[in-house]
Amino acid sequence: MKPSARLLLVCLLCGTACIKRDFPQKLRIREDLPSSGPQLSLAIYQSVGVGLNAGHGVELVEDARIPEAIDTQIRQARHSIHLLMSRWRPGEASERLLRALAARQPDVTCRVLVDPLLSPGFSEQVEPQLVKSGCEVRAYRPFVGQEVVFSDSRLEARTHLQLVIRDGRGGLTGGSGVDAASASAPSSRDTYVHVEGPAVRQLQQSFARDWLESGGGLLPESAFPPAEPRGDARAAFIPSTGSPSLSHSERMVQVLMASARHRLWLTNACFVPSSATVDTLIHKAQSGVDVRILVPGVESNPEGHVLSAQRSTYERLLENGVRLWEYQRAPLRARTVLVDEQLVAVGSTSLEPNAHALLEEGAFVIEDGSLARSLAASFERDLTHAAEVRKDEWRDRGWLQRVSTSLPLSEAGCL
């Protein structure tokens, strides 16, 4: 018996997780894909079963404008308003949202789904006010119901979706939910996208799936109105359910990276990439693509173990032409991809194996020149509040920092 086979047998007999989720057979796309047009849409369709369709109005929404955009969706709702949040914490931002929901139009059905893991205080302080205003509230995979749940798998398999859907016609998604920070001056850096058009139906289906799992029942037919074109952008919402092998998030990211010809700029709040992702980033940089990555720094990443694992990937990337910046101004929550002059992805998709294996994630993939220019300008502004990690300086770092970045990738995780 080969040594690797003996190790596997020992692991199985002991009931331990000896195998890392990051394995060398992970998907790597080496074809030169186009970054726009029907061939790109076909590549995405082959990978995740969803292609880009025309007929969308799109707008980038950032930071303090995010609660304003959510308020607008609630105010404009005439039939239903649906919210799915992985994080909802009491505070000024929460109070603002509660006021908007309470003031919604008469006969607008309100459904709210929240993951309790990252929402301390929600059930005691927020949920009663939502119920009082006529909203139906559900907990995503609750720990306490008819019985107390101590299952590790249930604790790990959470949602990281942030969805706001108005009447099945307009929607928002982004990196993080409702924090305890001020609504007018949020203390984190986040990016959402507002979309109107046919792909909102995909956003609604993602909400419906998790609403049904949480005991909310099926949504009525009126929640899925006929698709109406609202603009020229081509778009699709790509949801991803945790997979121990290859998630839709990983497939999507590989296609987007493979399509880069000139520019590949990534912002990600949870950057502990698999070997496949690192290989593709290096392949693109060595092919002449401008590869830039913005990740949390010390001031913008309170999870120290994640920061250490994140930095363990730097040396190989820097030595092979990838440029890295650490954001310094505030906690970084945004998760975006910018490819060339047309292609954008905005959502909650992390670049980390445990997230792909365990979490519900999702992102809008959009082909639109105007949106790409907005995201490029935003990325360049963010770099003015970030410190570049330079190859020579990283190579000469001290032994203590070298030790602190030796955490295996598969042991890190973030929400």
Short mmCIF file of C-alpha atoms in Angstrom, two decimals:
data_model
loop_
_atom_site.label_atom_id
_atom_site.label_comp_id
_atom_site.label_asym_id
_atom_site.label_seq_id
_atom_site.Cartn_x
_atom_site.Cartn_y
_atom_site.Cartn_z
CA MET A 1 0.00 0.00 0.00
CA LYS A 2 1.31 3.44 -0.93
CA PRO A 3 2.16 5.83 1.96
CA SER A 4 -0.57 8.26 0.85
CA ALA A 5 -3.13 5.46 0.86
CA ARG A 6 -2.03 4.35 4.33
CA LEU A 7 -2.39 7.94 5.59
CA LEU A 8 -5.86 8.16 4.11
CA LEU A 9 -6.87 4.90 5.79
CA VAL A 10 -5.56 6.09 9.16
CA CYS A 11 -7.48 9.37 8.78
CA LEU A 12 -10.70 7.57 7.95
CA LEU A 13 -10.34 5.12 10.84
CA CYS A 14 -9.57 7.89 13.30
CA GLY A 15 -12.41 10.05 12.04
CA THR A 16 -10.16 13.05 11.59
CA ALA A 17 -10.03 15.62 8.81
CA CYS A 18 -6.49 14.99 7.59
CA ILE A 19 -7.10 16.16 4.03
CA LYS A 20 -6.94 19.83 3.21
CA ARG A 21 -9.77 21.34 1.24
CA ASP A 22 -7.20 22.92 -1.04
CA PHE A 23 -6.07 20.07 -3.32
CA PRO A 24 -3.90 20.25 -6.46
CA GLN A 25 -6.64 18.95 -8.79
CA LYS A 26 -8.70 22.13 -8.36
CA LEU A 27 -10.02 23.73 -11.54
CA ARG A 28 -7.54 25.75 -13.58
CA ILE A 29 -8.63 27.31 -16.88
CA ARG A 30 -5.76 27.94 -19.27
CA GLU A 31 -7.79 28.87 -22.37
CA ASP A 32 -7.74 32.54 -23.36
CA LEU A 33 -11.39 33.45 -22.90
CA PRO A 34 -12.90 36.71 -24.17
CA SER A 35 -13.81 39.28 -21.51
CA SER A 36 -17.09 40.22 -23.18
CA GLY A 37 -19.66 39.01 -25.67
CA PRO A 38 -21.48 35.73 -26.37
CA GLN A 39 -18.39 33.53 -25.96
CA LEU A 40 -17.84 34.80 -22.41
CA SER A 41 -21.49 34.18 -21.60
CA LEU A 42 -21.20 30.65 -23.00
CA ALA A 43 -18.08 29.99 -20.87
CA ILE A 44 -19.90 31.14 -17.72
CA TYR A 45 -22.92 29.04 -18.68
CA GLN A 46 -20.80 25.92 -19.14
CA SER A 47 -19.18 26.50 -15.76
CA VAL A 48 -22.16 27.39 -13.54
CA GLY A 49 -25.28 26.88 -15.65
CA VAL A 50 -26.13 30.59 -15.91
CA GLY A 51 -25.28 32.88 -18.83
CA LEU A 52 -25.27 36.67 -19.13
CA ASN A 53 -28.48 38.17 -20.50
CA ALA A 54 -29.14 41.70 -21.76
CA GLY A 55 -31.65 44.20 -20.43
CA HIS A 56 -30.29 45.48 -17.12
CA GLY A 57 -29.89 48.81 -15.43
CA VAL A 58 -26.93 48.74 -13.04
CA GLU A 59 -25.34 51.10 -10.52
CA LEU A 60 -22.39 50.81 -8.13
CA VAL A 61 -23.33 51.64 -4.51
CA GLU A 62 -20.71 52.15 -1.82
CA ASP A 63 -20.40 52.78 1.92
CA ALA A 64 -22.83 55.47 3.18
CA ARG A 65 -24.92 55.18 0.01
CA ILE A 66 -25.74 51.53 0.74
CA PRO A 67 -28.36 52.23 3.46
CA GLU A 68 -29.75 55.02 1.25
CA ALA A 69 -30.17 52.56 -1.63
CA ILE A 70 -31.87 50.02 0.64
CA ASP A 71 -34.22 52.74 1.92
CA THR A 72 -35.10 53.57 -1.68
CA GLN A 73 -35.92 49.96 -2.51
CA ILE A 74 -38.20 49.72 0.53
CA ARG A 75 -39.91 53.01 -0.27
CA GLN A 76 -40.50 52.01 -3.90
CA ALA A 77 -41.85 48.54 -3.09
CA ARG A 78 -45.48 47.97 -4.03
CA HIS A 79 -45.86 44.22 -3.52
CA SER A 80 -42.97 42.74 -1.53
CA ILE A 81 -39.63 43.51 0.05
CA HIS A 82 -37.28 40.64 0.88
CA LEU A 83 -34.06 40.88 2.90
CA LEU A 84 -31.49 38.14 3.50
CA MET A 85 -28.60 39.21 5.71
CA SER A 86 -25.73 37.16 7.10
CA ARG A 87 -25.11 39.90 9.65
CA TRP A 88 -27.66 42.16 11.39
CA ARG A 89 -26.50 43.81 14.59
CA PRO A 90 -28.39 46.37 16.69
CA GLY A 91 -27.23 49.95 16.22
CA GLU A 92 -27.93 53.12 14.28
CA ALA A 93 -27.86 51.39 10.89
CA SER A 94 -30.34 48.82 12.18
CA GLU A 95 -32.65 51.50 13.57
CA ARG A 96 -32.64 53.31 10.24
CA LEU A 97 -33.59 50.11 8.42
CA LEU A 98 -36.32 49.34 10.95
CA ARG A 99 -37.84 52.79 10.43
CA ALA A 100 -37.82 52.34 6.65
CA LEU A 101 -39.52 48.94 6.88
CA ALA A 102 -42.14 50.24 9.30
CA ALA A 103 -42.94 53.11 6.90
CA ARG A 104 -43.28 50.92 3.79
CA GLN A 105 -46.38 51.16 1.64
CA PRO A 106 -49.57 49.44 2.90
CA ASP A 107 -50.00 45.84 1.73
CA VAL A 108 -46.29 45.41 0.96
CA THR A 109 -45.28 41.99 2.25
CA CYS A 110 -42.03 42.03 4.24
CA ARG A 111 -39.94 38.89 4.66
CA VAL A 112 -36.63 38.95 6.55
CA LEU A 113 -34.12 36.08 6.80
CA VAL A 114 -31.06 36.47 9.06
CA ASP A 115 -28.19 34.16 9.98
CA PRO A 116 -28.02 34.17 13.81
CA LEU A 117 -24.31 33.29 13.96
CA LEU A 118 -23.09 36.82 13.13
CA SER A 119 -26.17 38.63 14.46
CA PRO A 120 -25.83 38.84 18.25
CA GLY A 121 -28.70 40.78 19.81
CA PHE A 122 -30.90 40.46 16.71
CA SER A 123 -33.50 38.10 18.18
CA GLU A 124 -33.80 40.13 21.40
CA GLN A 125 -33.60 43.71 20.12
CA VAL A 126 -34.40 43.75 16.40
CA GLU A 127 -36.77 40.88 15.63
CA PRO A 128 -39.58 42.09 17.97
CA GLN A 129 -39.64 45.46 16.16
CA LEU A 130 -39.75 43.76 12.76
CA VAL A 131 -42.65 41.58 13.86
CA LYS A 132 -44.44 44.61 15.27
CA SER A 133 -44.17 46.33 11.87
CA GLY A 134 -45.72 43.30 10.15
CA CYS A 135 -42.60 41.57 8.82
CA GLU A 136 -42.27 37.80 8.83
CA VAL A 137 -38.86 36.90 10.27
CA ARG A 138 -36.95 33.64 9.97
CA ALA A 139 -33.56 32.45 11.24
CA TYR A 140 -31.23 30.72 8.80
CA ARG A 141 -30.17 27.36 10.27
CA PRO A 142 -30.93 28.31 13.88
CA PHE A 143 -29.09 26.73 16.78
CA VAL A 144 -32.08 26.66 19.12
CA GLY A 145 -35.50 25.50 18.02
CA GLN A 146 -37.37 22.41 19.10
CA GLU A 147 -33.95 21.13 20.12
CA VAL A 148 -30.55 22.67 20.77
CA VAL A 149 -28.14 22.07 17.88
CA PHE A 150 -24.50 21.37 18.64
CA SER A 151 -23.57 19.89 15.26
CA ASP A 152 -20.25 21.21 13.98
CA SER A 153 -21.41 20.94 10.38
CA ARG A 154 -24.48 23.05 11.10
CA LEU A 155 -22.36 25.65 12.90
CA GLU A 156 -20.00 25.84 9.93
CA ALA A 157 -22.48 25.76 7.02
CA ARG A 158 -23.76 29.33 7.12
CA THR A 159 -24.87 31.97 4.65
CA HIS A 160 -22.84 34.92 3.51
CA LEU A 161 -25.47 36.23 1.11
CA GLN A 162 -26.63 39.84 1.39
CA LEU A 163 -29.80 40.28 -0.66
CA VAL A 164 -32.40 43.03 -0.93
CA ILE A 165 -35.17 42.34 -3.47
CA ARG A 166 -38.00 44.72 -4.34
CA ASP A 167 -41.11 43.27 -6.03
CA GLY A 168 -38.93 40.75 -7.88
CA ARG A 169 -37.86 43.61 -10.19
CA GLY A 170 -35.00 45.42 -8.43
CA GLY A 171 -32.30 44.23 -6.08
CA LEU A 172 -29.05 44.84 -4.26
CA THR A 173 -26.21 42.59 -3.18
CA GLY A 174 -22.80 43.20 -1.67
CA GLY A 175 -20.15 42.13 0.79
CA SER A 176 -21.62 42.51 4.26
CA GLY A 177 -24.89 43.05 6.11
CA VAL A 178 -26.13 45.45 8.79
CA ASP A 179 -23.36 46.41 11.20
CA ALA A 180 -23.63 48.27 14.48
CA ALA A 181 -21.91 51.32 12.96
CA SER A 182 -23.53 54.63 12.19
CA ALA A 183 -25.77 54.55 9.13
CA SER A 184 -24.55 57.96 7.98
CA ALA A 185 -20.85 57.21 8.48
CA PRO A 186 -20.29 53.44 8.39
CA SER A 187 -16.97 52.28 9.80
CA SER A 188 -16.35 49.66 7.10
CA ARG A 189 -15.52 49.75 3.39
CA ASP A 190 -18.14 47.90 1.37
CA THR A 191 -19.42 47.76 -2.20
CA TYR A 192 -22.90 46.78 -3.39
CA VAL A 193 -24.46 46.80 -6.82
CA HIS A 194 -28.05 47.81 -7.62
CA VAL A 195 -29.56 45.88 -10.52
CA GLU A 196 -32.91 46.09 -12.28
CA GLY A 197 -33.91 43.67 -15.02
CA PRO A 198 -34.32 39.95 -15.74
CA ALA A 199 -31.45 38.72 -13.49
CA VAL A 200 -33.30 39.94 -10.38
CA ARG A 201 -35.38 36.79 -10.82
CA GLN A 202 -32.19 34.81 -10.03
CA LEU A 203 -31.69 36.94 -6.93
CA GLN A 204 -35.26 36.20 -5.87
CA GLN A 205 -34.79 32.47 -6.43
CA SER A 206 -31.78 32.48 -4.10
CA PHE A 207 -33.88 34.13 -1.41
CA ALA A 208 -36.75 31.72 -2.06
CA ARG A 209 -34.50 28.68 -1.70
CA ASP A 210 -33.19 29.73 1.71
CA TRP A 211 -36.60 31.03 2.84
CA LEU A 212 -38.13 27.63 2.10
CA GLU A 213 -35.33 25.82 3.97
CA SER A 214 -35.94 28.10 6.96
CA GLY A 215 -39.62 27.15 7.19
CA GLY A 216 -41.07 30.14 5.39
CA GLY A 217 -42.83 28.16 2.67
CA LEU A 218 -42.97 28.82 -1.06
CA LEU A 219 -43.19 32.36 -2.36
CA PRO A 220 -46.31 33.33 -4.33
CA GLU A 221 -46.27 33.57 -8.12
CA SER A 222 -46.39 37.37 -7.83
CA ALA A 223 -42.84 37.29 -6.40
CA PHE A 224 -41.60 36.26 -9.87
CA PRO A 225 -43.07 38.81 -12.30
CA PRO A 226 -42.37 38.62 -16.04
CA ALA A 227 -38.90 39.89 -16.91
CA GLU A 228 -38.79 43.43 -18.25
CA PRO A 229 -35.65 44.96 -19.81
CA ARG A 230 -34.42 48.05 -17.94
CA GLY A 231 -31.11 48.89 -19.61
CA ASP A 232 -28.28 47.73 -21.84
CA ALA A 233 -26.05 45.85 -19.40
CA ARG A 234 -25.66 42.09 -19.65
CA ALA A 235 -25.87 40.41 -16.25
CA ALA A 236 -26.44 37.25 -14.22
CA PHE A 237 -26.58 36.52 -10.52
CA ILE A 238 -24.49 33.48 -9.66
CA PRO A 239 -25.31 31.89 -6.29
CA SER A 240 -23.05 29.29 -4.73
CA THR A 241 -23.80 26.64 -2.13
CA GLY A 242 -20.90 25.26 -0.12
CA SER A 243 -19.27 22.27 -1.82
CA PRO A 244 -16.47 20.02 -0.54
CA SER A 245 -15.13 19.65 -4.08
CA LEU A 246 -15.75 22.61 -6.40
CA SER A 247 -18.29 25.34 -5.70
CA HIS A 248 -19.96 27.66 -8.19
CA SER A 249 -17.99 30.52 -6.61
CA GLU A 250 -14.70 28.86 -7.52
CA ARG A 251 -15.88 28.05 -11.03
CA MET A 252 -17.05 31.63 -11.57
CA VAL A 253 -13.81 33.18 -10.31
CA GLN A 254 -11.71 30.91 -12.52
CA VAL A 255 -13.70 31.91 -15.63
CA LEU A 256 -13.43 35.61 -14.79
CA MET A 257 -9.69 35.40 -14.21
CA ALA A 258 -9.17 33.37 -17.37
CA SER A 259 -10.96 36.05 -19.41
CA ALA A 260 -8.55 38.84 -18.41
CA ARG A 261 -6.41 40.13 -21.28
CA HIS A 262 -5.19 43.49 -19.98
CA ARG A 263 -6.45 44.12 -16.43
CA LEU A 264 -7.43 41.95 -13.45
CA TRP A 265 -8.13 43.97 -10.29
CA LEU A 266 -9.53 42.18 -7.26
CA THR A 267 -10.75 43.49 -3.93
CA ASN A 268 -11.53 40.81 -1.37
CA ALA A 269 -12.21 40.95 2.34
CA CYS A 270 -11.32 37.27 2.76
CA PHE A 271 -8.26 36.49 0.67
CA VAL A 272 -6.72 33.10 1.46
CA PRO A 273 -6.64 31.76 -2.10
CA SER A 274 -6.40 28.12 -3.11
CA SER A 275 -3.35 26.92 -5.01
CA ALA A 276 -5.49 26.93 -8.16
CA THR A 277 -6.36 30.59 -7.71
CA VAL A 278 -2.73 31.50 -7.00
CA ASP A 279 -1.61 29.56 -10.08
CA THR A 280 -4.10 31.40 -12.30
CA LEU A 281 -3.18 34.82 -10.90
CA ILE A 282 0.49 34.10 -11.56
CA HIS A 283 -0.25 32.77 -15.05
CA LYS A 284 -2.08 36.00 -15.88
CA ALA A 285 0.63 38.25 -14.44
CA GLN A 286 3.32 36.40 -16.38
CA SER A 287 1.20 36.77 -19.53
CA GLY A 288 1.35 40.55 -19.24
CA VAL A 289 -1.96 41.19 -17.47
CA ASP A 290 -1.99 43.99 -14.88
CA VAL A 291 -2.91 41.93 -11.80
CA ARG A 292 -3.62 43.98 -8.67
CA ILE A 293 -5.14 42.72 -5.42
CA LEU A 294 -6.52 44.82 -2.55
CA VAL A 295 -6.94 42.96 0.74
CA PRO A 296 -7.43 43.87 4.43
CA GLY A 297 -4.47 45.21 6.38
CA VAL A 298 -3.85 45.23 10.10
CA GLU A 299 -6.27 48.10 10.68
CA SER A 300 -8.95 46.66 8.40
CA ASN A 301 -8.86 43.01 9.45
CA PRO A 302 -9.72 42.29 13.09
CA GLU A 303 -9.34 38.53 12.51
CA GLY A 304 -5.64 38.05 13.16
CA HIS A 305 -5.52 34.37 12.20
CA VAL A 306 -7.04 35.20 8.81
CA LEU A 307 -4.52 37.99 8.25
CA SER A 308 -1.66 35.57 8.95
CA ALA A 309 -3.04 33.00 6.53
CA GLN A 310 -3.66 35.75 3.96
CA ARG A 311 -0.05 36.87 4.17
CA SER A 312 1.24 33.32 3.80
CA THR A 313 0.29 33.57 0.10
CA TYR A 314 2.14 36.83 -0.57
CA GLU A 315 5.65 35.60 -1.32
CA ARG A 316 4.76 33.42 -4.29
CA LEU A 317 2.43 36.05 -5.74
CA LEU A 318 4.90 38.91 -5.36
CA GLU A 319 7.81 36.90 -6.79
CA ASN A 320 5.77 36.26 -9.92
CA GLY A 321 4.57 39.74 -10.83
CA VAL A 322 1.31 40.12 -8.89
CA ARG A 323 0.93 43.44 -7.05
CA LEU A 324 -0.66 43.55 -3.59
CA TRP A 325 -2.04 46.32 -1.39
CA GLU A 326 -3.34 46.17 2.20
CA TYR A 327 -6.25 48.51 2.93
CA GLN A 328 -5.65 50.68 6.01
CA ARG A 329 -8.57 53.04 6.46
CA ALA A 330 -11.36 50.82 7.86
CA PRO A 331 -12.48 47.16 7.99
CA LEU A 332 -12.67 45.95 4.41
CA ARG A 333 -15.92 44.12 3.53
CA ALA A 334 -16.02 44.52 -0.27
CA ARG A 335 -15.64 41.60 -2.67
CA THR A 336 -15.28 42.71 -6.29
CA VAL A 337 -13.57 41.67 -9.52
CA LEU A 338 -12.74 43.97 -12.45
CA VAL A 339 -11.65 42.46 -15.76
CA ASP A 340 -10.46 44.61 -18.68
CA GLU A 341 -12.84 47.39 -19.76
CA GLN A 342 -16.27 45.73 -19.47
CA LEU A 343 -16.53 42.88 -16.96
CA VAL A 344 -17.41 43.30 -13.27
CA ALA A 345 -18.37 41.02 -10.40
CA VAL A 346 -19.81 42.36 -7.13
CA GLY A 347 -21.13 40.32 -4.24
CA SER A 348 -20.15 38.26 -1.21
CA THR A 349 -17.81 35.74 -2.86
CA SER A 350 -14.69 35.20 -0.77
CA LEU A 351 -11.41 33.82 -2.10
CA GLU A 352 -10.85 31.19 0.56
CA PRO A 353 -11.30 27.38 0.46
CA ASN A 354 -13.39 27.08 3.63
CA ALA A 355 -15.82 29.73 2.38
CA HIS A 356 -16.26 27.85 -0.90
CA ALA A 357 -16.72 24.56 0.95
CA LEU A 358 -19.16 25.75 3.62
CA LEU A 359 -20.91 29.05 2.87
CA GLU A 360 -23.80 30.28 0.77
CA GLU A 361 -22.31 33.06 -1.37
CA GLY A 362 -23.30 34.96 -4.47
CA ALA A 363 -22.28 37.68 -6.92
CA PHE A 364 -23.67 39.61 -9.84
CA VAL A 365 -21.48 39.22 -12.93
CA ILE A 366 -22.09 42.19 -15.20
CA GLU A 367 -20.80 43.23 -18.60
CA ASP A 368 -21.09 47.02 -18.79
CA GLY A 369 -18.46 49.61 -19.67
CA SER A 370 -19.87 52.37 -17.48
CA LEU A 371 -20.02 50.14 -14.39
CA ALA A 372 -16.48 48.93 -15.07
CA ARG A 373 -15.24 52.52 -15.21
CA SER A 374 -16.98 53.29 -11.90
CA LEU A 375 -15.40 50.28 -10.23
CA ALA A 376 -11.96 51.14 -11.67
CA ALA A 377 -12.20 54.66 -10.24
CA SER A 378 -13.30 53.25 -6.89
CA PHE A 379 -10.41 50.78 -6.85
CA GLU A 380 -7.89 53.51 -7.58
CA ARG A 381 -9.34 55.65 -4.77
CA ASP A 382 -9.02 52.74 -2.39
CA LEU A 383 -5.35 52.33 -3.26
CA THR A 384 -4.73 55.84 -1.90
CA HIS A 385 -5.80 54.48 1.50
CA ALA A 386 -3.73 51.32 1.20
CA ALA A 387 -0.09 50.32 1.62
CA GLU A 388 1.55 48.43 -1.22
CA VAL A 389 3.35 45.25 -0.21
CA ARG A 390 6.59 45.42 -2.14
CA LYS A 391 8.54 42.35 -3.16
CA ASP A 392 11.93 43.42 -1.79
CA GLU A 393 10.50 44.55 1.56
CA TRP A 394 8.48 41.37 1.95
CA ARG A 395 11.52 39.26 1.13
CA ASP A 396 13.48 41.03 3.90
CA ARG A 397 10.79 40.77 6.61
CA GLY A 398 11.88 39.61 10.06
CA TRP A 399 11.75 36.09 11.45
CA LEU A 400 8.79 36.86 13.73
CA GLN A 401 6.65 37.92 10.79
CA ARG A 402 7.79 34.84 8.88
CA VAL A 403 6.64 32.60 11.72
CA SER A 404 3.30 34.41 12.01
CA THR A 405 2.51 33.74 8.33
CA SER A 406 3.12 30.00 8.47
CA LEU A 407 -0.49 29.00 9.24
CA PRO A 408 -1.73 26.38 6.76
CA LEU A 409 -4.30 27.79 4.35
CA SER A 410 -6.93 25.17 5.17
CA GLU A 411 -7.03 26.20 8.84
CA ALA A 412 -8.11 29.76 8.14
CA GLY A 413 -11.69 30.93 7.73
CA CYS A 414 -13.68 34.15 7.76
CA LEU A 415 -17.26 35.32 7.36
#
